[in-house]
Structures are given as C-alpha cells and as structure tokens.
C-alpha cells in the first residue's frame, strides 16, 4: 500500500481465532480540486478503502472510525499481536513528524491540537505511543498495544484534558 496510496502512518495486526488481520492506514493526501483530504486504508487482504475529511487529521480519524465500526460488526478481536512495523524506534521525548493538526474551540477559547505519528516505546516492547500537543502548553502521549489504539488514546486524551467531545477531529464537519 505504500506505493500508490502513500506511506503507512498507522498499522496494527489483530488475531481473530486462527486468522491474523493486518490493518494499514496511509498518510492522507489532499485533493487539489476539492481541497478535501483523502485517507486510504486496508483491513486484511481486502480492497483499499478511501475516506475523506476536511483536513489530514480528520481524514485519519475517519479511517480509524470506519475500521473500529467494521471490527464491531464483525466481532471484537480475540487478541493482538505486535504491529510488525520495521524501522528505527524514535526517542520517546521527541515529538516527531506530525500526523495532523486541528484548531478547536473550547470553553477557554481556541486551541491548536497537533498529533504526532504513533511509534513503539523503546523501553516497553508491547506499548505504542502517540504524542499530542495542545498549543504550546501541554505535550503528552496516548498509548496502546498498537498504533491504532495509541492514536485513539491520544484523541480521547485530548478530549478529556480539554473537556470537549471525543469526536473533536470531525466536530463541525459532515462525516
């Protein structure tokens, strides 16, 4: 999926009984005609699917939601395996390349939220981290047992810290 759809930014491998399903989400790309962002993902050996959002973060979130909803219809995974991502493991303290950013309105006023790309914690083999930043005041990490769950944890963490709805990456936009 890396050639035509862009670099993979979120991966996970889930085990359903005897079967393993690999989940891959590609880096979103902007459609120059509509200005929408398109994010391609694949679950298992199924066909690539495309979702859209008004910005890159909303497009990734739309893919995460579709994957989560599909998993709920099919049934929850029986267990998980490591994502199998190869490459270097980033320093935990470095924010790294951004996954996306979004300005949101809170009771205290507008803030800019930036999510970093998820990565494996070099000190804990079965833990993945997704850094997030709220303006310049707060920098923290969501964590999970794979990329997918680390990103969802970061999104939920931002919502809890700011006291905003958990669907803030798509708030104010049609899905």
PDB file of N, CA, C and O in Angstrom, residues 47-121:
ATOM      1  N   UNK A  47      -9.899  -5.045  -0.127  1.00  0.00           N
ATOM      2  CA  UNK A  47      -9.541  -3.952  -1.036  1.00  0.00           C
ATOM      3  C   UNK A  47      -9.259  -2.674  -0.251  1.00  0.00           C
ATOM      4  O   UNK A  47      -9.723  -2.513   0.880  1.00  0.00           O
ATOM      5  N   UNK A  48      -8.518  -1.795  -0.876  1.00  0.00           N
ATOM      6  CA  UNK A  48      -8.253  -0.495  -0.263  1.00  0.00           C
ATOM      7  C   UNK A  48      -9.545   0.299  -0.223  1.00  0.00           C
ATOM      8  O   UNK A  48     -10.347   0.249  -1.155  1.00  0.00           O
ATOM      9  N   UNK A  49      -9.748   0.993   0.860  1.00  0.00           N
ATOM     10  CA  UNK A  49     -10.913   1.860   1.005  1.00  0.00           C
ATOM     11  C   UNK A  49     -10.415   3.282   1.220  1.00  0.00           C
ATOM     12  O   UNK A  49      -9.336   3.487   1.750  1.00  0.00           O
ATOM     13  N   UNK A  50     -11.243   4.229   0.840  1.00  0.00           N
ATOM     14  CA  UNK A  50     -10.852   5.626   0.946  1.00  0.00           C
ATOM     15  C   UNK A  50     -11.921   6.389   1.706  1.00  0.00           C
ATOM     16  O   UNK A  50     -13.105   6.205   1.464  1.00  0.00           O
ATOM     17  N   UNK A  51     -11.476   7.218   2.641  1.00  0.00           N
ATOM     18  CA  UNK A  51     -12.375   8.108   3.363  1.00  0.00           C
ATOM     19  C   UNK A  51     -11.849   9.517   3.176  1.00  0.00           C
ATOM     20  O   UNK A  51     -10.714   9.717   2.753  1.00  0.00           O
ATOM     21  N   UNK A  52     -12.685  10.485   3.508  1.00  0.00           N
ATOM     22  CA  UNK A  52     -12.231  11.858   3.333  1.00  0.00           C
ATOM     23  C   UNK A  52     -12.518  12.663   4.586  1.00  0.00           C
ATOM     24  O   UNK A  52     -13.333  12.284   5.422  1.00  0.00           O
ATOM     25  N   UNK A  53     -11.838  13.789   4.676  1.00  0.00           N
ATOM     26  CA  UNK A  53     -12.062  14.714   5.764  1.00  0.00           C
ATOM     27  C   UNK A  53     -11.643  16.106   5.326  1.00  0.00           C
ATOM     28  O   UNK A  53     -10.951  16.271   4.315  1.00  0.00           O
ATOM     29  N   UNK A  54     -12.033  17.123   6.080  1.00  0.00           N
ATOM     30  CA  UNK A  54     -11.706  18.494   5.714  1.00  0.00           C
ATOM     31  C   UNK A  54     -10.234  18.836   5.931  1.00  0.00           C
ATOM     32  O   UNK A  54      -9.735  19.808   5.383  1.00  0.00           O
ATOM     33  N   UNK A  55      -9.532  18.027   6.733  1.00  0.00           N
ATOM     34  CA  UNK A  55      -8.100  18.211   6.926  1.00  0.00           C
ATOM     35  C   UNK A  55      -7.468  16.841   7.129  1.00  0.00           C
ATOM     36  O   UNK A  55      -8.156  15.839   7.222  1.00  0.00           O
ATOM     37  N   UNK A  56      -6.143  16.787   7.213  1.00  0.00           N
ATOM     38  CA  UNK A  56      -5.459  15.497   7.282  1.00  0.00           C
ATOM     39  C   UNK A  56      -5.802  14.728   8.548  1.00  0.00           C
ATOM     40  O   UNK A  56      -5.985  13.527   8.517  1.00  0.00           O
ATOM     41  N   UNK A  57      -5.939  15.406   9.677  1.00  0.00           N
ATOM     42  CA  UNK A  57      -6.254  14.730  10.923  1.00  0.00           C
ATOM     43  C   UNK A  57      -7.670  14.156  10.897  1.00  0.00           C
ATOM     44  O   UNK A  57      -7.908  13.028  11.326  1.00  0.00           O
ATOM     45  N   UNK A  58      -8.612  14.908  10.353  1.00  0.00           N
ATOM     46  CA  UNK A  58      -9.987  14.419  10.240  1.00  0.00           C
ATOM     47  C   UNK A  58     -10.053  13.204   9.315  1.00  0.00           C
ATOM     48  O   UNK A  58     -10.829  12.270   9.568  1.00  0.00           O
ATOM     49  N   UNK A  59      -9.263  13.174   8.265  1.00  0.00           N
ATOM     50  CA  UNK A  59      -9.256  12.036   7.345  1.00  0.00           C
ATOM     51  C   UNK A  59      -8.722  10.783   8.041  1.00  0.00           C
ATOM     52  O   UNK A  59      -9.284   9.695   7.885  1.00  0.00           O
ATOM     53  N   UNK A  60      -7.651  10.915   8.821  1.00  0.00           N
ATOM     54  CA  UNK A  60      -7.123   9.765   9.575  1.00  0.00           C
ATOM     55  C   UNK A  60      -8.161   9.291  10.582  1.00  0.00           C
ATOM     56  O   UNK A  60      -8.417   8.096  10.730  1.00  0.00           O
ATOM     57  N   UNK A  61      -8.803  10.229  11.262  1.00  0.00           N
ATOM     58  CA  UNK A  61      -9.813   9.878  12.256  1.00  0.00           C
ATOM     59  C   UNK A  61     -10.991   9.157  11.601  1.00  0.00           C
ATOM     60  O   UNK A  61     -11.519   8.184  12.142  1.00  0.00           O
ATOM     61  N   UNK A  62     -11.395   9.605  10.428  1.00  0.00           N
ATOM     62  CA  UNK A  62     -12.490   8.942   9.711  1.00  0.00           C
ATOM     63  C   UNK A  62     -12.118   7.495   9.386  1.00  0.00           C
ATOM     64  O   UNK A  62     -12.948   6.587   9.512  1.00  0.00           O
ATOM     65  N   UNK A  63     -10.868   7.262   8.995  1.00  0.00           N
ATOM     66  CA  UNK A  63     -10.414   5.894   8.728  1.00  0.00           C
ATOM     67  C   UNK A  63     -10.430   5.063  10.010  1.00  0.00           C
ATOM     68  O   UNK A  63     -10.894   3.925  10.012  1.00  0.00           O
ATOM     69  N   UNK A  64      -9.939   5.634  11.115  1.00  0.00           N
ATOM     70  CA  UNK A  64      -9.946   4.924  12.397  1.00  0.00           C
ATOM     71  C   UNK A  64     -11.363   4.534  12.796  1.00  0.00           C
ATOM     72  O   UNK A  64     -11.607   3.412  13.245  1.00  0.00           O
ATOM     73  N   UNK A  65     -12.307   5.463  12.630  1.00  0.00           N
ATOM     74  CA  UNK A  65     -13.698   5.179  12.997  1.00  0.00           C
ATOM     75  C   UNK A  65     -14.299   4.079  12.127  1.00  0.00           C
ATOM     76  O   UNK A  65     -14.994   3.191  12.632  1.00  0.00           O
ATOM     77  N   UNK A  66     -14.053   4.140  10.821  1.00  0.00           N
ATOM     78  CA  UNK A  66     -14.596   3.101   9.933  1.00  0.00           C
ATOM     79  C   UNK A  66     -14.033   1.734  10.293  1.00  0.00           C
ATOM     80  O   UNK A  66     -14.757   0.744  10.315  1.00  0.00           O
ATOM     81  N   UNK A  67     -12.743   1.680  10.579  1.00  0.00           N
ATOM     82  CA  UNK A  67     -12.117   0.409  10.957  1.00  0.00           C
ATOM     83  C   UNK A  67     -12.714  -0.089  12.276  1.00  0.00           C
ATOM     84  O   UNK A  67     -13.055  -1.262  12.411  1.00  0.00           O
ATOM     85  N   UNK A  68     -12.878   0.802  13.229  1.00  0.00           N
ATOM     86  CA  UNK A  68     -13.436   0.428  14.524  1.00  0.00           C
ATOM     87  C   UNK A  68     -14.878  -0.068  14.367  1.00  0.00           C
ATOM     88  O   UNK A  68     -15.266  -1.073  14.951  1.00  0.00           O
ATOM     89  N   UNK A  69     -15.685   0.620  13.547  1.00  0.00           N
ATOM     90  CA  UNK A  69     -17.068   0.211  13.330  1.00  0.00           C
ATOM     91  C   UNK A  69     -17.143  -1.136  12.614  1.00  0.00           C
ATOM     92  O   UNK A  69     -17.966  -1.984  12.947  1.00  0.00           O
ATOM     93  N   UNK A  70     -16.273  -1.355  11.648  1.00  0.00           N
ATOM     94  CA  UNK A  70     -16.233  -2.636  10.942  1.00  0.00           C
ATOM     95  C   UNK A  70     -15.856  -3.746  11.907  1.00  0.00           C
ATOM     96  O   UNK A  70     -16.465  -4.813  11.896  1.00  0.00           O
ATOM     97  N   UNK A  71     -14.890  -3.500  12.768  1.00  0.00           N
ATOM     98  CA  UNK A  71     -14.471  -4.505  13.751  1.00  0.00           C
ATOM     99  C   UNK A  71     -15.610  -4.834  14.695  1.00  0.00           C
ATOM    100  O   UNK A  71     -15.794  -5.981  15.076  1.00  0.00           O
ATOM    101  N   UNK A  72     -16.396  -3.843  15.088  1.00  0.00           N
ATOM    102  CA  UNK A  72     -17.523  -4.081  15.989  1.00  0.00           C
ATOM    103  C   UNK A  72     -18.608  -4.918  15.325  1.00  0.00           C
ATOM    104  O   UNK A  72     -19.258  -5.721  15.970  1.00  0.00           O
ATOM    105  N   UNK A  73     -18.824  -4.735  14.014  1.00  0.00           N
ATOM    106  CA  UNK A  73     -19.833  -5.530  13.310  1.00  0.00           C
ATOM    107  C   UNK A  73     -19.388  -6.972  13.145  1.00  0.00           C
ATOM    108  O   UNK A  73     -20.166  -7.896  13.247  1.00  0.00           O
ATOM    109  N   UNK A  74     -18.093  -7.161  12.886  1.00  0.00           N
ATOM    110  CA  UNK A  74     -17.563  -8.494  12.667  1.00  0.00           C
ATOM    111  C   UNK A  74     -17.347  -9.214  13.989  1.00  0.00           C
ATOM    112  O   UNK A  74     -17.401 -10.418  14.072  1.00  0.00           O
ATOM    113  N   UNK A  75     -17.112  -8.457  15.048  1.00  0.00           N
ATOM    114  CA  UNK A  75     -16.811  -9.043  16.351  1.00  0.00           C
ATOM    115  C   UNK A  75     -15.456  -8.571  16.811  1.00  0.00           C
ATOM    116  O   UNK A  75     -14.588  -8.292  16.002  1.00  0.00           O
ATOM    117  N   UNK A  76     -15.285  -8.456  18.083  1.00  0.00           N
ATOM    118  CA  UNK A  76     -14.027  -7.956  18.620  1.00  0.00           C
ATOM    119  C   UNK A  76     -12.910  -8.947  18.389  1.00  0.00           C
ATOM    120  O   UNK A  76     -13.124 -10.151  18.372  1.00  0.00           O
ATOM    121  N   UNK A  77     -11.680  -8.452  18.235  1.00  0.00           N
ATOM    122  CA  UNK A  77     -10.546  -9.344  18.069  1.00  0.00           C
ATOM    123  C   UNK A  77     -10.368 -10.220  19.312  1.00  0.00           C
ATOM    124  O   UNK A  77     -10.632  -9.804  20.415  1.00  0.00           O
ATOM    125  N   UNK A  78      -9.905 -11.440  19.093  1.00  0.00           N
ATOM    126  CA  UNK A  78      -9.637 -12.348  20.207  1.00  0.00           C
ATOM    127  C   UNK A  78      -8.356 -11.983  20.923  1.00  0.00           C
ATOM    128  O   UNK A  78      -8.155 -12.351  22.063  1.00  0.00           O
ATOM    129  N   UNK A  79      -7.467 -11.315  20.265  1.00  0.00           N
ATOM    130  CA  UNK A  79      -6.191 -10.937  20.852  1.00  0.00           C
ATOM    131  C   UNK A  79      -5.440 -10.089  19.867  1.00  0.00           C
ATOM    132  O   UNK A  79      -5.919  -9.814  18.793  1.00  0.00           O
ATOM    133  N   UNK A  80      -4.279  -9.664  20.245  1.00  0.00           N
ATOM    134  CA  UNK A  80      -3.495  -8.828  19.343  1.00  0.00           C
ATOM    135  C   UNK A  80      -2.087  -9.357  19.232  1.00  0.00           C
ATOM    136  O   UNK A  80      -1.625 -10.119  20.043  1.00  0.00           O
ATOM    137  N   UNK A  81      -1.426  -8.932  18.208  1.00  0.00           N
ATOM    138  CA  UNK A  81      -0.022  -9.217  18.008  1.00  0.00           C
ATOM    139  C   UNK A  81       0.667  -7.886  17.776  1.00  0.00           C
ATOM    140  O   UNK A  81       0.027  -6.892  17.513  1.00  0.00           O
ATOM    141  N   UNK A  82       1.966  -7.894  17.826  1.00  0.00           N
ATOM    142  CA  UNK A  82       2.689  -6.660  17.544  1.00  0.00           C
ATOM    143  C   UNK A  82       2.395  -6.206  16.133  1.00  0.00           C
ATOM    144  O   UNK A  82       2.101  -7.006  15.264  1.00  0.00           O
ATOM    145  N   UNK A  83       2.499  -4.900  15.916  1.00  0.00           N
ATOM    146  CA  UNK A  83       2.157  -4.369  14.610  1.00  0.00           C
ATOM    147  C   UNK A  83       3.123  -4.806  13.530  1.00  0.00           C
ATOM    148  O   UNK A  83       2.806  -4.769  12.367  1.00  0.00           O
ATOM    149  N   UNK A  84       4.300  -5.198  13.889  1.00  0.00           N
ATOM    150  CA  UNK A  84       5.250  -5.667  12.898  1.00  0.00           C
ATOM    151  C   UNK A  84       5.911  -4.552  12.123  1.00  0.00           C
ATOM    152  O   UNK A  84       6.561  -4.785  11.126  1.00  0.00           O
ATOM    153  N   UNK A  85       5.778  -3.356  12.551  1.00  0.00           N
ATOM    154  CA  UNK A  85       6.397  -2.240  11.862  1.00  0.00           C
ATOM    155  C   UNK A  85       7.904  -2.359  12.000  1.00  0.00           C
ATOM    156  O   UNK A  85       8.420  -2.598  13.067  1.00  0.00           O
ATOM    157  N   UNK A  86       8.587  -2.179  10.907  1.00  0.00           N
ATOM    158  CA  UNK A  86      10.040  -2.238  10.972  1.00  0.00           C
ATOM    159  C   UNK A  86      10.594  -0.830  10.873  1.00  0.00           C
ATOM    160  O   UNK A  86       9.889   0.096  10.529  1.00  0.00           O
ATOM    161  N   UNK A  87      11.844  -0.693  11.181  1.00  0.00           N
ATOM    162  CA  UNK A  87      12.470   0.622  11.106  1.00  0.00           C
ATOM    163  C   UNK A  87      12.980   1.043  12.464  1.00  0.00           C
ATOM    164  O   UNK A  87      12.949   0.294  13.423  1.00  0.00           O
ATOM    165  N   UNK A  88      13.447   2.264  12.531  1.00  0.00           N
ATOM    166  CA  UNK A  88      14.015   2.734  13.778  1.00  0.00           C
ATOM    167  C   UNK A  88      12.921   3.142  14.742  1.00  0.00           C
ATOM    168  O   UNK A  88      11.857   3.579  14.348  1.00  0.00           O
ATOM    169  N   UNK A  89      13.206   2.985  16.004  1.00  0.00           N
ATOM    170  CA  UNK A  89      12.274   3.384  17.048  1.00  0.00           C
ATOM    171  C   UNK A  89      12.703   4.768  17.511  1.00  0.00           C
ATOM    172  O   UNK A  89      13.854   4.998  17.857  1.00  0.00           O
ATOM    173  N   UNK A  90      11.766   5.700  17.498  1.00  0.00           N
ATOM    174  CA  UNK A  90      12.077   7.090  17.831  1.00  0.00           C
ATOM    175  C   UNK A  90      12.325   7.254  19.325  1.00  0.00           C
ATOM    176  O   UNK A  90      11.862   6.471  20.143  1.00  0.00           O
ATOM    177  N   UNK A  91      13.052   8.293  19.655  1.00  0.00           N
ATOM    178  CA  UNK A  91      13.270   8.673  21.040  1.00  0.00           C
ATOM    179  C   UNK A  91      11.914   9.071  21.626  1.00  0.00           C
ATOM    180  O   UNK A  91      11.177   9.840  21.028  1.00  0.00           O
ATOM    181  N   UNK A  92      11.606   8.558  22.806  1.00  0.00           N
ATOM    182  CA  UNK A  92      10.312   8.818  23.430  1.00  0.00           C
ATOM    183  C   UNK A  92      10.059  10.309  23.611  1.00  0.00           C
ATOM    184  O   UNK A  92       8.946  10.788  23.466  1.00  0.00           O
ATOM    185  N   UNK A  93      11.053  11.083  23.928  1.00  0.00           N
ATOM    186  CA  UNK A  93      10.871  12.509  24.213  1.00  0.00           C
ATOM    187  C   UNK A  93      10.684  13.368  22.969  1.00  0.00           C
ATOM    188  O   UNK A  93      10.210  14.484  23.060  1.00  0.00           O
ATOM    189  N   UNK A  94      11.048  12.867  21.801  1.00  0.00           N
ATOM    190  CA  UNK A  94      10.899  13.647  20.574  1.00  0.00           C
ATOM    191  C   UNK A  94       9.458  13.562  20.077  1.00  0.00           C
ATOM    192  O   UNK A  94       8.851  12.503  20.086  1.00  0.00           O
ATOM    193  N   UNK A  95       8.933  14.695  19.644  1.00  0.00           N
ATOM    194  CA  UNK A  95       7.565  14.711  19.129  1.00  0.00           C
ATOM    195  C   UNK A  95       7.482  13.989  17.792  1.00  0.00           C
ATOM    196  O   UNK A  95       6.560  13.245  17.539  1.00  0.00           O
ATOM    197  N   UNK A  96       8.459  14.185  16.945  1.00  0.00           N
ATOM    198  CA  UNK A  96       8.492  13.521  15.649  1.00  0.00           C
ATOM    199  C   UNK A  96       7.603  14.200  14.624  1.00  0.00           C
ATOM    200  O   UNK A  96       7.026  15.250  14.873  1.00  0.00           O
ATOM    201  N   UNK A  97       7.464  13.575  13.451  1.00  0.00           N
ATOM    202  CA  UNK A  97       6.653  14.168  12.389  1.00  0.00           C
ATOM    203  C   UNK A  97       5.172  14.186  12.773  1.00  0.00           C
ATOM    204  O   UNK A  97       4.688  13.246  13.403  1.00  0.00           O
ATOM    205  N   UNK A  98       4.458  15.246  12.400  1.00  0.00           N
ATOM    206  CA  UNK A  98       3.038  15.332  12.759  1.00  0.00           C
ATOM    207  C   UNK A  98       2.174  14.408  11.907  1.00  0.00           C
ATOM    208  O   UNK A  98       2.440  14.190  10.734  1.00  0.00           O
ATOM    209  N   UNK A  99       1.143  13.867  12.540  1.00  0.00           N
ATOM    210  CA  UNK A  99       0.117  13.115  11.838  1.00  0.00           C
ATOM    211  C   UNK A  99      -0.914  14.095  11.298  1.00  0.00           C
ATOM    212  O   UNK A  99      -1.453  13.934  10.221  1.00  0.00           O
ATOM    213  N   UNK A 100      -1.177  15.147  12.066  1.00  0.00           N
ATOM    214  CA  UNK A 100      -2.118  16.179  11.648  1.00  0.00           C
ATOM    215  C   UNK A 100      -2.355  17.166  12.764  1.00  0.00           C
ATOM    216  O   UNK A 100      -1.952  16.946  13.905  1.00  0.00           O
ATOM    217  N   UNK A 101      -2.994  18.278  12.437  1.00  0.00           N
ATOM    218  CA  UNK A 101      -3.293  19.324  13.416  1.00  0.00           C
ATOM    219  C   UNK A 101      -4.690  19.854  13.151  1.00  0.00           C
ATOM    220  O   UNK A 101      -5.194  19.779  12.029  1.00  0.00           O
ATOM    221  N   UNK A 102      -5.282  20.412  14.198  1.00  0.00           N
ATOM    222  CA  UNK A 102      -6.635  20.949  14.070  1.00  0.00           C
ATOM    223  C   UNK A 102      -6.819  22.041  15.105  1.00  0.00           C
ATOM    224  O   UNK A 102      -6.435  21.894  16.256  1.00  0.00           O
ATOM    225  N   UNK A 103      -7.425  23.141  14.703  1.00  0.00           N
ATOM    226  CA  UNK A 103      -7.815  24.198  15.635  1.00  0.00           C
ATOM    227  C   UNK A 103      -9.221  23.865  16.118  1.00  0.00           C
ATOM    228  O   UNK A 103     -10.092  23.535  15.311  1.00  0.00           O
ATOM    229  N   UNK A 104      -9.420  23.896  17.428  1.00  0.00           N
ATOM    230  CA  UNK A 104     -10.741  23.627  18.001  1.00  0.00           C
ATOM    231  C   UNK A 104     -11.103  24.737  18.977  1.00  0.00           C
ATOM    232  O   UNK A 104     -10.230  25.388  19.544  1.00  0.00           O
ATOM    233  N   UNK A 105     -12.393  24.930  19.165  1.00  0.00           N
ATOM    234  CA  UNK A 105     -12.880  25.924  20.112  1.00  0.00           C
ATOM    235  C   UNK A 105     -13.238  25.224  21.415  1.00  0.00           C
ATOM    236  O   UNK A 105     -13.915  24.204  21.411  1.00  0.00           O
ATOM    237  N   UNK A 106     -12.746  25.775  22.521  1.00  0.00           N
ATOM    238  CA  UNK A 106     -13.045  25.237  23.842  1.00  0.00           C
ATOM    239  C   UNK A 106     -13.695  26.344  24.664  1.00  0.00           C
ATOM    240  O   UNK A 106     -13.756  27.500  24.224  1.00  0.00           O
ATOM    241  N   UNK A 107     -14.132  25.992  25.862  1.00  0.00           N
ATOM    242  CA  UNK A 107     -14.732  26.992  26.758  1.00  0.00           C
ATOM    243  C   UNK A 107     -13.729  28.097  27.081  1.00  0.00           C
ATOM    244  O   UNK A 107     -14.100  29.242  27.303  1.00  0.00           O
ATOM    245  N   UNK A 108     -12.436  27.776  27.086  1.00  0.00           N
ATOM    246  CA  UNK A 108     -11.395  28.754  27.394  1.00  0.00           C
ATOM    247  C   UNK A 108     -10.905  29.504  26.153  1.00  0.00           C
ATOM    248  O   UNK A 108     -10.035  30.358  26.256  1.00  0.00           O
ATOM    249  N   UNK A 109     -11.443  29.164  24.993  1.00  0.00           N
ATOM    250  CA  UNK A 109     -11.022  29.812  23.755  1.00  0.00           C
ATOM    251  C   UNK A 109     -10.438  28.809  22.784  1.00  0.00           C
ATOM    252  O   UNK A 109     -10.358  27.611  23.072  1.00  0.00           O
ATOM    253  N   UNK A 110      -9.991  29.278  21.618  1.00  0.00           N
ATOM    254  CA  UNK A 110      -9.470  28.365  20.602  1.00  0.00           C
ATOM    255  C   UNK A 110      -8.078  27.844  20.973  1.00  0.00           C
ATOM    256  O   UNK A 110      -7.286  28.539  21.606  1.00  0.00           O
ATOM    257  N   UNK A 111      -7.822  26.592  20.592  1.00  0.00           N
ATOM    258  CA  UNK A 111      -6.504  25.980  20.773  1.00  0.00           C
ATOM    259  C   UNK A 111      -6.166  25.206  19.511  1.00  0.00           C
ATOM    260  O   UNK A 111      -7.053  24.822  18.747  1.00  0.00           O
ATOM    261  N   UNK A 112      -4.884  24.962  19.314  1.00  0.00           N
ATOM    262  CA  UNK A 112      -4.436  24.132  18.201  1.00  0.00           C
ATOM    263  C   UNK A 112      -3.912  22.825  18.776  1.00  0.00           C
ATOM    264  O   UNK A 112      -3.040  22.822  19.645  1.00  0.00           O
ATOM    265  N   UNK A 113      -4.471  21.732  18.288  1.00  0.00           N
ATOM    266  CA  UNK A 113      -4.082  20.399  18.732  1.00  0.00           C
ATOM    267  C   UNK A 113      -3.289  19.756  17.608  1.00  0.00           C
ATOM    268  O   UNK A 113      -3.715  19.747  16.453  1.00  0.00           O
ATOM    269  N   UNK A 114      -2.134  19.211  17.943  1.00  0.00           N
ATOM    270  CA  UNK A 114      -1.303  18.518  16.974  1.00  0.00           C
ATOM    271  C   UNK A 114      -1.061  17.104  17.475  1.00  0.00           C
ATOM    272  O   UNK A 114      -0.665  16.918  18.625  1.00  0.00           O
ATOM    273  N   UNK A 115      -1.313  16.122  16.618  1.00  0.00           N
ATOM    274  CA  UNK A 115      -0.997  14.732  16.930  1.00  0.00           C
ATOM    275  C   UNK A 115       0.232  14.337  16.148  1.00  0.00           C
ATOM    276  O   UNK A 115       0.355  14.658  14.962  1.00  0.00           O
ATOM    277  N   UNK A 116       1.149  13.646  16.809  1.00  0.00           N
ATOM    278  CA  UNK A 116       2.321  13.104  16.141  1.00  0.00           C
ATOM    279  C   UNK A 116       2.030  11.708  15.630  1.00  0.00           C
ATOM    280  O   UNK A 116       1.001  11.106  15.964  1.00  0.00           O
ATOM    281  N   UNK A 117       2.930  11.180  14.844  1.00  0.00           N
ATOM    282  CA  UNK A 117       2.759   9.810  14.342  1.00  0.00           C
ATOM    283  C   UNK A 117       3.034   8.819  15.461  1.00  0.00           C
ATOM    284  O   UNK A 117       3.945   9.004  16.253  1.00  0.00           O
ATOM    285  N   UNK A 118       2.249   7.760  15.521  1.00  0.00           N
ATOM    286  CA  UNK A 118       2.456   6.767  16.573  1.00  0.00           C
ATOM    287  C   UNK A 118       3.753   5.993  16.344  1.00  0.00           C
ATOM    288  O   UNK A 118       4.232   5.886  15.216  1.00  0.00           O
ATOM    289  N   UNK A 119       4.289   5.466  17.454  1.00  0.00           N
ATOM    290  CA  UNK A 119       5.529   4.703  17.372  1.00  0.00           C
ATOM    291  C   UNK A 119       5.657   3.804  18.592  1.00  0.00           C
ATOM    292  O   UNK A 119       5.007   4.014  19.606  1.00  0.00           O
ATOM    293  N   UNK A 120       6.527   2.824  18.469  1.00  0.00           N
ATOM    294  CA  UNK A 120       6.752   1.892  19.564  1.00  0.00           C
ATOM    295  C   UNK A 120       7.596   2.553  20.645  1.00  0.00           C
ATOM    296  O   UNK A 120       8.547   3.275  20.343  1.00  0.00           O
ATOM    297  N   UNK A 121       7.238   2.318  21.895  1.00  0.00           N
ATOM    298  CA  UNK A 121       8.023   2.804  23.030  1.00  0.00           C
ATOM    299  C   UNK A 121       9.288   1.955  23.097  1.00  0.00           C
ATOM    300  O   UNK A 121       9.206   0.734  23.201  1.00  0.00           O
TER     301      UNK A 121
END
